[in-house]
Every structure is written in C-alpha cells, then in structure tokens.
Short mmCIF file of C-alpha atoms in Angstrom, two decimals:
data_model
loop_
_atom_site.label_atom_id
_atom_site.label_comp_id
_atom_site.label_asym_id
_atom_site.label_seq_id
_atom_site.Cartn_x
_atom_site.Cartn_y
_atom_site.Cartn_z
CA MET A 24 0.00 0.00 0.00
CA THR A 25 1.44 3.39 -0.94
CA PRO A 26 1.50 6.26 1.53
CA ARG A 27 -1.31 8.77 1.55
CA ILE A 28 -0.80 11.57 -0.96
CA ASP A 29 -0.79 15.01 0.66
CA ARG A 30 -3.64 17.09 -0.75
CA ARG A 31 -1.90 20.43 -0.51
CA ALA A 32 1.23 19.05 -2.11
CA LEU A 33 -0.79 17.84 -5.07
CA LEU A 34 -2.18 21.28 -5.78
CA VAL A 35 1.05 23.14 -5.06
CA ALA A 36 2.97 20.77 -7.32
CA GLY A 37 1.10 22.20 -10.28
CA LEU A 38 2.82 25.53 -9.76
CA ALA A 39 6.16 23.84 -10.34
CA GLY A 40 4.88 22.24 -13.53
CA THR A 41 3.37 18.79 -13.87
CA ALA A 42 3.09 18.77 -17.62
CA THR A 43 4.91 15.50 -18.12
CA ALA A 44 2.82 12.70 -19.59
CA CYS A 45 1.67 10.09 -17.09
CA SER A 46 1.42 6.45 -18.01
CA GLY A 47 -1.28 4.15 -16.80
CA THR A 48 -5.03 3.99 -17.11
CA SER A 49 -7.77 5.00 -14.82
CA THR A 50 -11.39 4.75 -14.18
CA PRO A 51 -13.41 6.09 -11.41
CA LYS A 52 -16.70 5.68 -10.14
CA GLY A 53 -19.85 4.73 -11.07
CA ASP A 54 -21.35 4.74 -14.32
CA SER A 55 -23.32 2.10 -12.74
CA SER A 56 -23.88 1.72 -9.09
CA PRO A 57 -25.91 3.45 -6.44
CA SER A 58 -24.48 1.61 -3.52
CA SER A 59 -23.48 4.64 -1.49
CA PRO A 60 -25.64 6.52 0.98
CA THR A 61 -27.32 9.80 0.18
CA SER A 62 -25.03 11.95 2.29
CA PRO A 63 -23.43 15.10 0.82
CA ALA A 64 -20.77 14.33 -1.76
CA SER A 65 -17.95 15.80 0.25
CA SER A 66 -16.00 14.77 3.31
CA THR A 67 -15.72 18.38 4.45
CA ALA A 68 -18.35 20.93 5.34
CA PRO A 69 -19.36 23.01 2.29
CA VAL A 70 -17.50 26.28 2.05
CA SER A 71 -19.43 29.52 2.06
CA GLN A 72 -17.94 30.70 -1.21
CA PRO A 73 -17.34 28.75 -4.45
CA PRO A 74 -13.77 28.31 -5.66
CA THR A 75 -12.26 31.43 -7.16
CA ALA A 76 -10.94 31.59 -10.71
CA ALA A 77 -7.43 31.49 -9.27
CA GLU A 78 -8.20 28.27 -7.38
CA TRP A 79 -9.59 26.65 -10.51
CA ASP A 80 -6.50 27.78 -12.42
CA LYS A 81 -4.27 26.24 -9.76
CA LEU A 82 -6.13 22.94 -10.14
CA ALA A 83 -5.66 23.06 -13.91
CA ARG A 84 -1.92 23.59 -13.49
CA SER A 85 -1.72 20.72 -11.01
CA ILE A 86 -2.80 17.98 -13.41
CA SER A 87 -1.32 16.40 -16.52
CA GLY A 88 -4.78 16.07 -18.04
CA SER A 89 -7.13 18.95 -18.78
CA LEU A 90 -9.79 20.95 -16.97
CA ALA A 91 -12.81 22.30 -18.83
CA ARG A 92 -14.85 25.04 -17.17
CA PRO A 93 -18.15 26.49 -18.48
CA ASP A 94 -16.23 29.19 -20.36
CA SER A 95 -13.86 26.64 -21.99
CA SER A 96 -14.26 25.91 -25.69
CA SER A 97 -14.34 22.17 -24.99
CA TYR A 98 -16.87 22.32 -22.15
CA ASP A 99 -20.02 21.67 -24.18
CA VAL A 100 -18.39 18.58 -25.68
CA VAL A 101 -16.73 16.99 -22.66
CA ARG A 102 -19.65 17.61 -20.28
CA LEU A 103 -22.00 15.36 -22.29
CA VAL A 104 -22.73 11.74 -21.36
CA GLN A 105 -24.19 9.01 -23.55
CA ASN A 106 -27.85 9.68 -22.71
CA PRO A 107 -29.17 13.01 -24.09
CA ARG A 108 -31.75 12.87 -21.30
CA PHE A 109 -29.08 14.45 -19.08
CA ASP A 110 -27.81 17.11 -21.49
CA SER A 111 -29.07 19.86 -19.19
CA ALA A 112 -26.56 18.85 -16.49
CA ARG A 113 -23.99 21.58 -15.89
CA PRO A 114 -20.86 20.35 -14.13
CA LEU A 115 -18.77 22.92 -12.31
CA ALA A 116 -15.88 21.56 -14.36
CA VAL A 117 -14.75 18.37 -16.09
CA LEU A 118 -11.32 17.08 -15.12
CA SER A 119 -10.11 14.72 -17.84
CA ALA A 120 -7.61 12.62 -15.91
CA LYS A 121 -4.53 11.07 -17.50
CA SER A 122 -3.18 9.40 -14.36
CA SER A 123 -4.05 8.19 -10.90
CA ARG A 124 -2.28 11.31 -9.60
CA ASP A 125 -4.72 13.47 -11.55
CA VAL A 126 -7.59 11.59 -9.92
CA ALA A 127 -6.09 12.05 -6.46
CA THR A 128 -5.57 15.76 -7.16
CA GLY A 129 -9.22 16.13 -8.16
CA LEU A 130 -10.40 14.31 -5.04
CA ALA A 131 -8.21 16.53 -2.86
CA PHE A 132 -9.64 19.65 -4.53
CA VAL A 133 -13.29 18.78 -3.93
CA GLN A 134 -12.62 17.92 -0.30
CA ASP A 135 -10.66 21.12 0.31
CA GLN A 136 -13.35 23.20 -1.41
CA GLY A 137 -16.39 21.35 -0.05
CA LEU A 138 -17.66 20.40 -3.53
CA PRO A 139 -19.55 17.36 -4.80
CA VAL A 140 -17.72 15.00 -7.14
CA ALA A 141 -18.90 12.70 -9.91
CA VAL A 142 -16.75 10.04 -11.58
CA ARG A 143 -17.13 9.07 -15.22
CA SER A 144 -15.80 6.21 -17.32
CA GLY A 145 -17.97 5.55 -20.37
CA GLY A 146 -20.72 7.98 -19.32
CA HIS A 147 -23.48 5.35 -19.34
CA SER A 148 -24.85 5.87 -15.83
CA TYR A 149 -28.55 5.16 -16.27
CA PRO A 150 -29.65 7.63 -13.56
CA GLY A 151 -27.25 10.30 -14.88
CA TRP A 152 -24.87 10.25 -11.92
CA SER A 153 -21.82 10.60 -14.17
CA ALA A 154 -23.27 13.76 -15.74
CA GLY A 155 -22.21 15.52 -12.53
CA ASN A 156 -24.70 18.37 -12.38
CA LYS A 157 -23.20 21.11 -10.14
CA ALA A 158 -20.22 18.86 -9.34
CA LEU A 159 -16.63 18.42 -10.42
CA VAL A 160 -16.61 15.52 -12.87
CA ILE A 161 -13.48 13.36 -12.85
CA ASP A 162 -13.50 11.72 -16.27
CA VAL A 163 -11.06 8.84 -16.76
CA ARG A 164 -11.66 8.32 -20.47
CA PRO A 165 -8.13 9.55 -21.30
CA MET A 166 -6.84 6.57 -19.30
CA ASN A 167 -7.44 4.07 -22.09
CA ARG A 168 -4.19 2.19 -22.62
CA ILE A 169 -4.35 -1.59 -23.18
CA THR A 170 -1.34 -3.88 -22.78
CA LEU A 171 -1.17 -7.66 -23.09
CA ASP A 172 1.42 -9.73 -21.23
CA GLY A 173 0.96 -13.38 -22.17
CA THR A 174 -2.69 -14.08 -21.42
CA SER A 175 -3.09 -11.20 -18.93
CA ALA A 176 -4.30 -7.78 -20.08
CA THR A 177 -4.05 -4.46 -18.25
CA ILE A 178 -6.82 -2.12 -19.34
CA GLY A 179 -7.21 1.54 -18.48
CA ALA A 180 -10.44 2.33 -16.69
CA GLY A 181 -11.64 4.72 -19.37
CA THR A 182 -11.33 2.26 -22.25
CA PRO A 183 -14.55 1.69 -24.24
CA LEU A 184 -15.51 -1.87 -25.07
CA VAL A 185 -15.05 -1.40 -28.81
CA ASP A 186 -11.35 -0.67 -28.23
CA VAL A 187 -11.02 -3.59 -25.80
CA TYR A 188 -12.40 -6.03 -28.36
CA SER A 189 -10.44 -4.57 -31.26
CA THR A 190 -7.07 -4.33 -29.51
CA LEU A 191 -7.21 -7.73 -27.82
CA GLY A 192 -8.74 -9.34 -30.91
CA GLN A 193 -5.80 -8.26 -33.05
CA GLN A 194 -3.70 -10.48 -30.77
CA GLY A 195 -6.16 -13.36 -30.80
CA ARG A 196 -7.47 -12.77 -27.28
CA GLY A 197 -10.81 -11.82 -25.78
CA ILE A 198 -12.75 -11.16 -22.60
CA ALA A 199 -16.40 -11.73 -21.73
CA ALA A 200 -18.13 -8.35 -21.80
CA GLY A 201 -21.11 -6.46 -23.20
CA SER A 202 -22.04 -5.42 -26.70
CA CYS A 203 -22.47 -1.64 -26.45
CA PRO A 204 -19.31 -0.17 -28.02
CA THR A 205 -19.10 3.00 -25.94
CA VAL A 206 -19.60 1.43 -22.49
CA GLY A 207 -16.51 1.91 -20.33
CA ILE A 208 -14.75 -1.13 -18.95
CA ALA A 209 -14.85 0.36 -15.43
CA GLY A 210 -18.59 0.60 -14.89
CA LEU A 211 -19.21 -2.72 -16.60
CA SER A 212 -16.62 -4.67 -14.59
CA GLN A 213 -17.39 -3.21 -11.19
CA GLY A 214 -21.10 -4.02 -11.48
CA GLY A 215 -20.53 -7.58 -12.71
CA GLY A 216 -20.52 -7.50 -16.49
CA VAL A 217 -23.02 -9.48 -18.58
CA GLY A 218 -22.33 -10.25 -22.23
CA VAL A 219 -22.58 -12.77 -25.03
CA LEU A 220 -19.83 -15.05 -23.66
CA THR A 221 -21.01 -14.87 -20.04
CA ARG A 222 -22.31 -18.43 -19.85
CA GLU A 223 -18.99 -19.83 -21.13
CA HIS A 224 -16.50 -17.55 -19.37
CA GLY A 225 -18.39 -15.91 -16.49
CA LEU A 226 -19.01 -12.27 -15.67
CA THR A 227 -16.50 -9.64 -16.73
CA CYS A 228 -15.51 -9.12 -13.08
CA ASP A 229 -14.79 -12.82 -12.58
CA ALA A 230 -11.64 -12.62 -14.71
CA VAL A 231 -10.27 -9.46 -13.04
CA THR A 232 -7.16 -10.33 -11.03
CA ALA A 233 -6.12 -6.87 -9.82
CA MET A 234 -7.15 -3.20 -9.85
CA GLU A 235 -5.36 0.07 -9.21
CA VAL A 236 -7.62 2.23 -7.03
CA VAL A 237 -7.46 5.82 -5.80
CA LEU A 238 -9.12 6.02 -2.38
CA ALA A 239 -10.95 8.99 -0.90
CA ASP A 240 -7.96 9.91 1.26
CA GLY A 241 -5.62 10.10 -1.74
CA ARG A 242 -3.88 6.75 -1.38
CA VAL A 243 -3.28 4.78 -4.55
CA VAL A 244 -3.52 1.06 -3.81
CA THR A 245 -3.52 -2.24 -5.63
CA ALA A 246 -6.49 -4.45 -4.84
CA ASP A 247 -6.12 -8.18 -5.47
CA LYS A 248 -6.68 -11.41 -3.57
CA ASP A 249 -3.64 -10.84 -1.37
CA THR A 250 -3.50 -7.04 -1.05
CA GLU A 251 -6.64 -5.16 0.00
CA PRO A 252 -8.70 -8.35 -0.44
CA ASP A 253 -11.89 -6.77 0.93
CA LEU A 254 -11.67 -3.96 -1.62
CA TYR A 255 -10.94 -6.49 -4.36
CA TRP A 256 -14.03 -8.46 -3.32
CA ALA A 257 -16.27 -5.39 -3.27
CA LEU A 258 -15.18 -3.98 -6.62
CA ARG A 259 -16.06 -7.21 -8.41
CA GLY A 260 -19.83 -6.94 -8.63
CA GLY A 261 -20.53 -4.37 -5.91
CA GLY A 262 -20.78 -1.49 -8.36
CA GLY A 263 -18.47 1.42 -9.05
CA GLY A 264 -18.13 4.80 -7.48
CA HIS A 265 -18.64 4.17 -3.79
CA LEU A 266 -15.29 2.92 -2.42
CA GLY A 267 -12.74 4.63 -4.65
CA VAL A 268 -11.81 5.41 -8.24
CA VAL A 269 -10.44 2.45 -10.18
CA THR A 270 -7.81 3.57 -12.67
CA SER A 271 -6.82 0.25 -14.27
CA PHE A 272 -7.82 -3.40 -14.39
CA THR A 273 -5.66 -6.47 -14.83
CA THR A 274 -7.69 -9.34 -16.22
CA ASP A 275 -7.26 -12.83 -17.58
CA THR A 276 -8.07 -13.27 -21.27
CA PHE A 277 -8.96 -16.30 -23.36
CA GLN A 278 -8.31 -17.34 -26.93
CA ALA A 279 -10.83 -15.46 -29.01
CA PRO A 280 -13.31 -17.97 -30.45
CA THR A 281 -15.21 -18.15 -33.70
CA ILE A 282 -18.85 -17.33 -32.97
CA THR A 283 -21.97 -18.51 -34.76
CA ARG A 284 -24.98 -16.25 -34.38
CA ALA A 285 -28.62 -17.16 -34.81
CA TYR A 286 -31.51 -14.75 -35.23
CA LEU A 287 -34.86 -16.40 -34.49
CA ALA A 288 -38.15 -14.49 -34.76
CA TRP A 289 -41.76 -15.36 -33.97
CA PRO A 290 -45.01 -13.43 -34.07
CA LEU A 291 -46.00 -11.99 -30.71
CA SER A 292 -48.89 -14.44 -30.62
CA ALA A 293 -46.33 -17.21 -29.92
CA ALA A 294 -45.16 -15.58 -26.69
CA GLN A 295 -47.18 -17.92 -24.45
CA ASP A 296 -45.06 -20.76 -25.85
CA VAL A 297 -41.72 -19.06 -26.46
CA VAL A 298 -41.24 -17.20 -23.17
CA PRO A 299 -41.74 -20.22 -20.85
CA ALA A 300 -39.72 -22.43 -23.18
CA TRP A 301 -36.81 -19.98 -23.20
CA LEU A 302 -36.85 -19.67 -19.40
CA ALA A 303 -36.85 -23.47 -19.05
CA ALA A 304 -34.22 -24.20 -21.71
CA MET A 305 -31.49 -21.64 -21.05
CA PRO A 306 -30.46 -22.65 -17.50
CA LYS A 307 -29.79 -26.19 -18.73
CA ALA A 308 -28.18 -25.24 -22.05
CA ASP A 309 -24.61 -26.02 -23.03
CA ARG A 310 -22.53 -23.17 -21.62
CA LYS A 311 -21.21 -22.42 -25.10
CA LEU A 312 -24.74 -21.17 -25.88
CA TRP A 313 -25.92 -17.72 -24.83
CA SER A 314 -29.04 -15.88 -25.90
CA THR A 315 -31.20 -12.85 -25.34
CA LEU A 316 -34.98 -12.84 -25.72
CA LYS A 317 -36.52 -9.50 -26.69
CA LEU A 318 -40.12 -8.29 -26.87
CA LEU A 319 -40.26 -4.74 -28.25
CA GLY A 320 -42.88 -2.26 -29.36
CA GLY A 321 -43.08 1.46 -30.09
CA ALA A 322 -43.09 3.72 -33.13
CA THR A 323 -40.16 1.84 -34.71
CA HIS A 324 -42.37 -1.21 -35.11
CA THR A 325 -45.12 0.10 -37.38
CA SER A 326 -46.64 -3.37 -37.94
CA GLY A 327 -46.87 -4.09 -34.23
CA PRO A 328 -44.58 -5.41 -31.47
CA VAL A 329 -41.91 -7.98 -32.28
CA MET A 330 -40.38 -10.95 -30.48
CA PHE A 331 -37.05 -12.55 -31.28
CA VAL A 332 -34.08 -14.44 -29.84
CA SER A 333 -30.51 -13.53 -30.66
CA ALA A 334 -28.19 -16.43 -29.79
CA THR A 335 -24.43 -17.01 -29.90
CA TRP A 336 -22.61 -20.34 -30.01
CA THR A 337 -18.87 -20.95 -29.72
CA GLY A 338 -18.87 -24.64 -30.60
CA SER A 339 -18.84 -26.19 -34.05
CA PRO A 340 -21.34 -24.31 -36.26
CA SER A 341 -22.95 -27.62 -37.23
CA ALA A 342 -23.65 -28.37 -33.55
CA MET A 343 -25.70 -25.24 -32.91
CA ASP A 344 -28.97 -26.90 -33.96
CA ALA A 345 -28.57 -29.53 -31.25
CA ALA A 346 -27.77 -26.86 -28.66
CA LEU A 347 -30.94 -24.95 -29.59
CA GLN A 348 -33.15 -28.03 -29.75
CA PRO A 349 -34.44 -27.82 -26.15
CA LEU A 350 -35.89 -24.42 -27.09
CA LEU A 351 -36.88 -24.96 -30.71
CA GLY A 352 -38.26 -28.43 -30.10
CA SER A 353 -40.97 -27.11 -27.78
CA VAL A 354 -42.23 -24.02 -29.62
CA PRO A 355 -43.73 -23.21 -33.04
CA ALA A 356 -41.18 -22.96 -35.83
CA PRO A 357 -39.71 -19.45 -36.01
CA THR A 358 -40.79 -17.34 -38.96
CA THR A 359 -37.17 -16.25 -39.37
CA ASP A 360 -34.09 -18.38 -38.68
CA SER A 361 -30.83 -16.90 -39.96
CA ARG A 362 -27.27 -17.91 -39.04
CA ASN A 363 -23.80 -16.58 -39.66
CA THR A 364 -20.30 -17.44 -38.39
CA GLN A 365 -17.59 -14.83 -37.76
CA SER A 366 -14.54 -14.11 -35.65
CA MET A 367 -15.17 -12.82 -32.15
CA VAL A 368 -14.06 -9.30 -33.12
CA ASP A 369 -16.34 -9.18 -36.14
CA THR A 370 -19.23 -10.58 -34.10
CA MET A 371 -18.87 -7.98 -31.37
CA LEU A 372 -18.50 -5.15 -33.89
CA SER A 373 -21.67 -6.40 -35.56
CA PHE A 374 -23.54 -6.43 -32.24
CA ALA A 375 -22.28 -2.91 -31.64
CA GLY A 376 -23.51 -1.65 -35.00
CA CYS A 377 -19.92 -0.99 -36.06
CA SER A 378 -19.33 -3.67 -38.68
CA SER A 379 -19.41 -1.24 -41.60
CA ILE A 380 -17.41 1.64 -40.09
CA PRO A 381 -13.82 2.00 -38.88
CA VAL A 382 -13.31 1.13 -35.22
CA ALA A 383 -11.93 4.62 -34.61
CA GLN A 384 -15.33 6.06 -35.59
CA CYS A 385 -17.36 3.60 -33.51
CA HIS A 386 -18.12 6.14 -30.81
CA THR A 387 -20.21 9.24 -30.21
CA GLY A 388 -18.96 12.79 -30.21
CA PRO A 389 -16.67 14.57 -32.69
CA GLY A 390 -15.55 12.23 -35.45
CA GLY A 391 -17.80 9.43 -34.25
CA SER A 392 -20.44 7.71 -36.34
CA LEU A 393 -22.79 6.61 -33.54
CA GLN A 394 -25.78 8.72 -32.59
CA ARG A 395 -26.95 9.24 -29.03
CA GLU A 396 -30.55 8.39 -28.17
CA ALA A 397 -32.50 9.42 -25.08
CA PHE A 398 -33.79 6.55 -22.94
CA ALA A 399 -35.05 5.39 -19.56
CA ALA A 400 -34.39 1.95 -18.09
CA THR A 401 -34.67 -0.28 -15.06
CA SER A 402 -34.13 -3.98 -14.41
CA HIS A 403 -34.89 -7.33 -12.82
CA ILE A 404 -32.85 -10.41 -11.96
CA ILE A 405 -34.83 -13.61 -12.51
CA THR A 406 -34.19 -16.51 -10.16
CA GLY A 407 -37.00 -18.83 -11.30
CA GLN A 408 -38.90 -19.85 -14.41
CA ASP A 409 -42.30 -18.31 -13.66
CA ALA A 410 -43.50 -15.48 -15.88
CA ASP A 411 -46.81 -13.66 -16.22
CA VAL A 412 -46.79 -13.62 -20.00
CA ASP A 413 -50.16 -11.84 -20.16
CA ALA A 414 -48.77 -8.94 -18.11
CA MET A 415 -45.66 -8.92 -20.29
CA LEU A 416 -47.72 -8.71 -23.48
CA ASP A 417 -49.93 -5.96 -22.06
CA ARG A 418 -46.90 -3.81 -21.35
CA VAL A 419 -45.23 -4.46 -24.71
CA GLU A 420 -48.44 -3.66 -26.58
CA ALA A 421 -48.87 -0.50 -24.49
CA ALA A 422 -45.76 0.86 -26.18
CA GLN A 423 -47.72 1.22 -29.42
CA GLY A 424 -49.08 4.75 -29.70
CA SER A 425 -47.27 5.82 -26.52
CA GLY A 426 -45.00 8.30 -28.26
CA LEU A 427 -41.98 6.14 -27.42
CA THR A 428 -39.55 5.25 -30.19
CA GLU A 429 -38.92 1.70 -28.98
CA ALA A 430 -39.85 0.12 -25.66
CA GLY A 431 -40.03 -3.31 -24.08
CA LEU A 432 -37.77 -5.81 -22.37
CA SER A 433 -34.67 -7.89 -23.00
CA LEU A 434 -33.87 -11.08 -21.07
CA ASP A 435 -30.17 -12.00 -21.09
CA SER A 436 -29.34 -15.55 -20.09
CA LEU A 437 -27.10 -16.23 -17.09
CA GLY A 438 -26.03 -19.55 -15.59
CA GLY A 439 -23.18 -21.67 -16.89
CA ALA A 440 -19.81 -20.27 -15.79
CA VAL A 441 -21.50 -17.52 -13.76
CA ASP A 442 -22.45 -20.20 -11.25
CA ASP A 443 -18.94 -21.60 -10.95
CA LEU A 444 -18.47 -19.05 -8.16
CA GLY A 445 -20.56 -18.91 -5.01
CA ALA A 446 -22.96 -16.12 -4.04
CA THR A 447 -20.45 -14.53 -1.65
CA ASP A 448 -17.22 -15.22 -3.55
CA THR A 449 -17.52 -11.77 -5.14
CA ALA A 450 -19.89 -8.90 -4.37
CA PHE A 451 -22.17 -9.92 -7.26
CA GLY A 452 -25.04 -11.41 -5.30
CA HIS A 453 -27.05 -13.15 -8.01
CA ARG A 454 -25.18 -16.39 -8.71
CA GLY A 455 -27.71 -19.06 -9.64
CA ALA A 456 -30.03 -16.60 -11.40
CA VAL A 457 -31.69 -17.53 -14.67
CA ALA A 458 -31.40 -14.18 -16.44
CA SER A 459 -31.03 -10.45 -16.11
CA VAL A 460 -33.86 -8.32 -17.49
CA GLN A 461 -33.51 -4.84 -18.90
CA TYR A 462 -36.64 -2.72 -19.36
CA THR A 463 -35.92 0.10 -21.80
CA ALA A 464 -37.76 2.93 -23.51
CA THR A 465 -36.18 5.26 -26.05
CA TYR A 466 -37.74 8.53 -27.11
CA ALA A 467 -37.07 11.30 -29.60
CA GLY A 468 -37.02 14.28 -27.25
CA GLY A 469 -38.72 16.23 -24.52
CA PRO A 470 -39.27 15.20 -20.89
CA ALA A 471 -38.35 11.69 -19.78
CA ALA A 472 -41.52 11.20 -17.75
CA THR A 473 -43.33 8.94 -20.24
CA ALA A 474 -40.30 6.69 -20.76
CA ALA A 475 -39.48 6.52 -17.04
CA SER A 476 -43.08 5.72 -16.15
CA TYR A 477 -43.19 3.01 -18.81
CA VAL A 478 -40.13 1.08 -17.65
CA ARG A 479 -40.98 1.32 -13.97
CA GLY A 480 -44.54 0.24 -14.70
CA PHE A 481 -43.19 -2.78 -16.58
CA ARG A 482 -41.03 -3.75 -13.61
CA ARG A 483 -43.99 -3.42 -11.25
CA ALA A 484 -46.12 -5.60 -13.52
CA MET A 485 -43.52 -8.39 -13.50
CA THR A 486 -42.56 -8.17 -9.80
CA PRO A 487 -45.21 -10.71 -8.69
CA SER A 488 -43.52 -13.24 -10.98
CA TRP A 489 -39.91 -12.20 -10.61
CA GLY A 490 -39.51 -10.67 -7.16
CA THR A 491 -37.46 -7.56 -6.48
CA GLY A 492 -33.87 -8.47 -7.44
CA ALA A 493 -32.18 -6.05 -9.84
CA TYR A 494 -28.88 -5.54 -11.67
CA VAL A 495 -26.76 -2.65 -10.43
CA ASN A 496 -25.36 -1.89 -13.90
CA TYR A 497 -28.92 -0.97 -14.91
CA ALA A 498 -29.29 1.29 -11.89
CA ASP A 499 -32.58 3.02 -11.11
CA ALA A 500 -32.42 5.99 -8.73
CA ARG A 501 -36.06 5.52 -7.71
CA MET A 502 -35.70 1.89 -6.61
CA SER A 503 -36.63 1.24 -2.99
CA ASP A 504 -34.54 -1.11 -0.83
CA TYR A 505 -31.92 -0.86 -3.53
CA MET A 506 -29.00 -2.35 -1.56
CA ALA A 507 -30.84 -5.63 -0.97
CA ASN A 508 -32.22 -5.69 -4.52
CA TYR A 509 -28.84 -5.14 -6.17
CA PHE A 510 -26.56 -7.10 -3.85
CA ALA A 511 -28.77 -9.62 -2.01
CA ASP A 512 -26.83 -11.30 0.82
CA ASN A 513 -23.76 -9.16 0.11
CA ALA A 514 -25.47 -5.85 0.94
CA ASP A 515 -24.44 -5.72 4.61
CA ARG A 516 -20.78 -6.45 3.92
CA LEU A 517 -20.71 -3.80 1.19
CA ALA A 518 -22.22 -1.24 3.56
CA GLN A 519 -19.55 -2.02 6.15
CA LEU A 520 -16.78 -1.63 3.58
CA LYS A 521 -18.28 1.66 2.45
CA GLU A 522 -17.89 2.95 6.00
CA ALA A 523 -14.32 1.66 6.19
CA TYR A 524 -13.05 3.01 2.86
CA ASP A 525 -15.12 6.19 2.59
CA PRO A 526 -16.06 7.14 6.16
CA HIS A 527 -16.88 10.75 5.29
CA GLY A 528 -19.17 9.95 2.34
CA LEU A 529 -17.13 11.55 -0.43
CA PHE A 530 -18.52 9.21 -3.10
CA THR A 531 -22.27 9.42 -3.50
CA GLN A 532 -24.87 8.35 -6.04
CA PRO A 533 -28.09 9.67 -4.56
CA GLN A 534 -31.31 7.75 -4.66
CA ASP A 535 -34.49 9.63 -5.52
CA TYR A 536 -32.50 11.83 -7.88
CA GLU A 537 -33.94 12.44 -11.29
CA GLN A 538 -33.10 15.16 -13.76
CA GLU A 539 -36.02 15.21 -16.17
#
C-alpha cells in the first residue's frame, strides 16, 4: 500500500509544472452503481464561497490532463454523457484525468473546497450520476491504454468496449463483456458484467485479477486477492463509485473464439409458448450457448410489437442446432431463422452496429459515427422460471401509440460459468439466477416522464412473478430497498466496507435523484 498523498502538495505541485505525460489507465466511479448513501458528496463541510478563478487555475496547473470550465471551448463537448436525457446537467468543471495522480488531485480539490464529485468512465450511468450536475466531474476516459502480457491484459479504466475487443482481438485474445461499443470497462466490470460469452466464461468481473484504485484519502492502492482483499471483493460486482476510483484493471483473457450467431423471430402471438420455453431451456443449455430474448414495441415497429431471440454459439457451427433443440423443439417454428459465423471481433462489432465503419469512428462525439438516443431503463434479476406472459404482453403492446420510439424488455441468459463461483465469492449477489432483465424505452425528445413511467410500470407488472432483485449496472435511482435488490446477501458487507473506505461519504450516487 502506498502512503497517503498530501492534498496540498498535489495542488502546489502544479505551480512547479506537472506537464509530463503520465502512463497508466484509470477509471473512477460509477457509471453504474448506487451503492453509497445519500449523504453530501464531500468529506468536508461546504464552504461559504465557491472556488475562485485562481483556485480553478491552480487545479488546472496541477494535473497532466485537462480541466474544462463552463467558459472553456471544450466544455459543451466533454460535459455530455451518452444519454441526451441528461444534457441539461452543468458540471462545475470536467477534469479529464490522465493518471491516478490526476484523480487524487481532483479528489483533494473537492474535499478542500467542499464540492460534490462525480466520476465518469464511459458515461453510461442510467440515472445520470456521471453527468455531474453542479459537481466536479473526474473523467477517466483519457486513461485508455491496453497492454497484453501473455494471457493477462491491463486495461485503463476509461477504455470503451469497442477498443477492448479490437485491440485484444488483433492479438487473438478476448474477454467476456457487453455489446455496447461506448460502455466503459470500469462501470461494466465493477457491477458484474453481462455479455454474449457470459455463460462460457463468467461475468467480466470474474476474470479481473487486480485493480489500481485511488481512495478517498488520496492513497493509490492495488487491490487483489492478497493485497486489499476486501476492496478487491467489493469492486467485483458491488458497483463502481462508492469505495474509490479504479484507474486500471488487470484481467485474464482467453483465446478469441469463432462465434456462430442465430436470429430467431416469432409473431407476438407465440409468446405464451416461447417465453416459458426460453426460461426453461437456457439454464440447462450447453454453456457455449448464450441468448437474449426481446419483446419490443413502439413507433419503430409500425406493424406491431416484435419478439425474437438472438443467440451465440462458440462450438462447431454444425452443432448449434442440437444446442438450440431444447428451445426450438418445444415451440412453433420461427418465422425467421438466420445464421452466420464470424470471428469474435467481427461478431462484437456487428452487435455494436460498427461492422461497416472504422473502429476509430465507432463512438459518439466529434468524429464518431454513432448517434446518441435518449432513454429510460430499469431492471430485474430472474431466479425462477415463472412469468406472467399476459402482463408482459400488455406492457409491450402498451408501447404502441405511446410516443416512445422503442420500448419493451430484453432477457439476457445467465447460468453456466456464472455459477462456478458462489454467491459470496464476489460482491455480485445473483449467482444461480436464470437471467437479467432490462426494461428500456427510447424517445425522440422532450421530458423523460413517459419513458421513465413506462419502464418502472413494466417492472412493477412483473414483480409478482420475478420478485425484487435487480442488476446494479442498470441502476434506477427511484428503486426502494436498492441495496438488498442489487446485492442480495452481500449488501451488509458492502455497507460495512463503504464505512471503512469512505467514512466521510465523499462518493455518492443519490437515490431519488432524477433530472427530467
């Protein structure tokens, strides 16, 4: 463990010049987890006056990254997150950190000045916590270096998934992670990490062997099974942004497989057969098989709601039929059944909508080809095979004529390698679950009220069947009893570690917060 960094020294050092480039990668808090209490986001009493221009200038000179204030030319670019729903957020400043020292300097500044802080990796925080309204945002996206040593990769906390897949794939390696190209590795990993290879290789966090973390008091520590083991446990599935700012991850990789994809579609009228069959088949399926079941409505679907399964298979392409037989053998024949086989990199780029554009343009913002879309979302974790299909259909059909662009639910299969670890082996508390569920609603503009009401109403409709468990990476700031719902039996231990590592409540992600 390294000694605590002196706050004043960090800021004073800038006057002597800290313009040298810093190596390493970093990611802070939580694009994904509301596991901290709703206390003020500062460990010191708020000051009576905001920082002066001279104090902001001193901070800017104290970092190797950059600081954008509201009068900076870059401010209206760097302040934005992935969801346009939060475009009205106005951070006090955005500190784009290039090193763990930059992160520690930012944390020292907010504590000295009595300011709130928000940490950003990919900017995908569903409740908008990483937008940092009226806070100093510490953005670790500049910390995006990836190195591979044998089968072990070290990944900067600000690295988006599209770069992880592309860089590792060029060397024949891969990790199990999600399909959204702009999601940051930090938020995904700290909350668990569900993706198309989850059933074969486990959650993203399961392969993480070490993390570099900046703590609230300025210390920079390594968390692994031998050093800071409690912190290591908590940051694998307990969500980001409540114990410290992770700046890099060391993770095991595997040989990147060839993946066969299947797209299977049915009319919505087949849901009474397909939904129960999918819930029964996936927990017992070969772990090389993963799938997501989607029921979607809204203005995008002019002919009515749709239902389909997207499946991936890493075995022999000719063996995929047998792997799907437990599902397909008990439901009507799909109206569409298409297959294709590609490398892992090409498959993930296809999932991301990036197969026809250069990887360097597979992002939002200047030079990027991906468009942002406003949305609301919430979640469930399913532990059994019951499902009120009538309630599900009512909610999907209610999306028609609602003014929503696309709305419904996606069920992502769990099981397989996820269950190789026990419920308390990491902070992810849902080992043994059948699937995670994401309720989503996209919309073209205006207030988020309709979309937010839709997704929360969908969750309420399915709660009698599916209970109250939820996935922290799909955080919902209005969820009651959120610690138990996100972390199950691990909630108490996480709360104790929060008190130990952040006793003054510097890191917060407030419940009941909504910026409409």
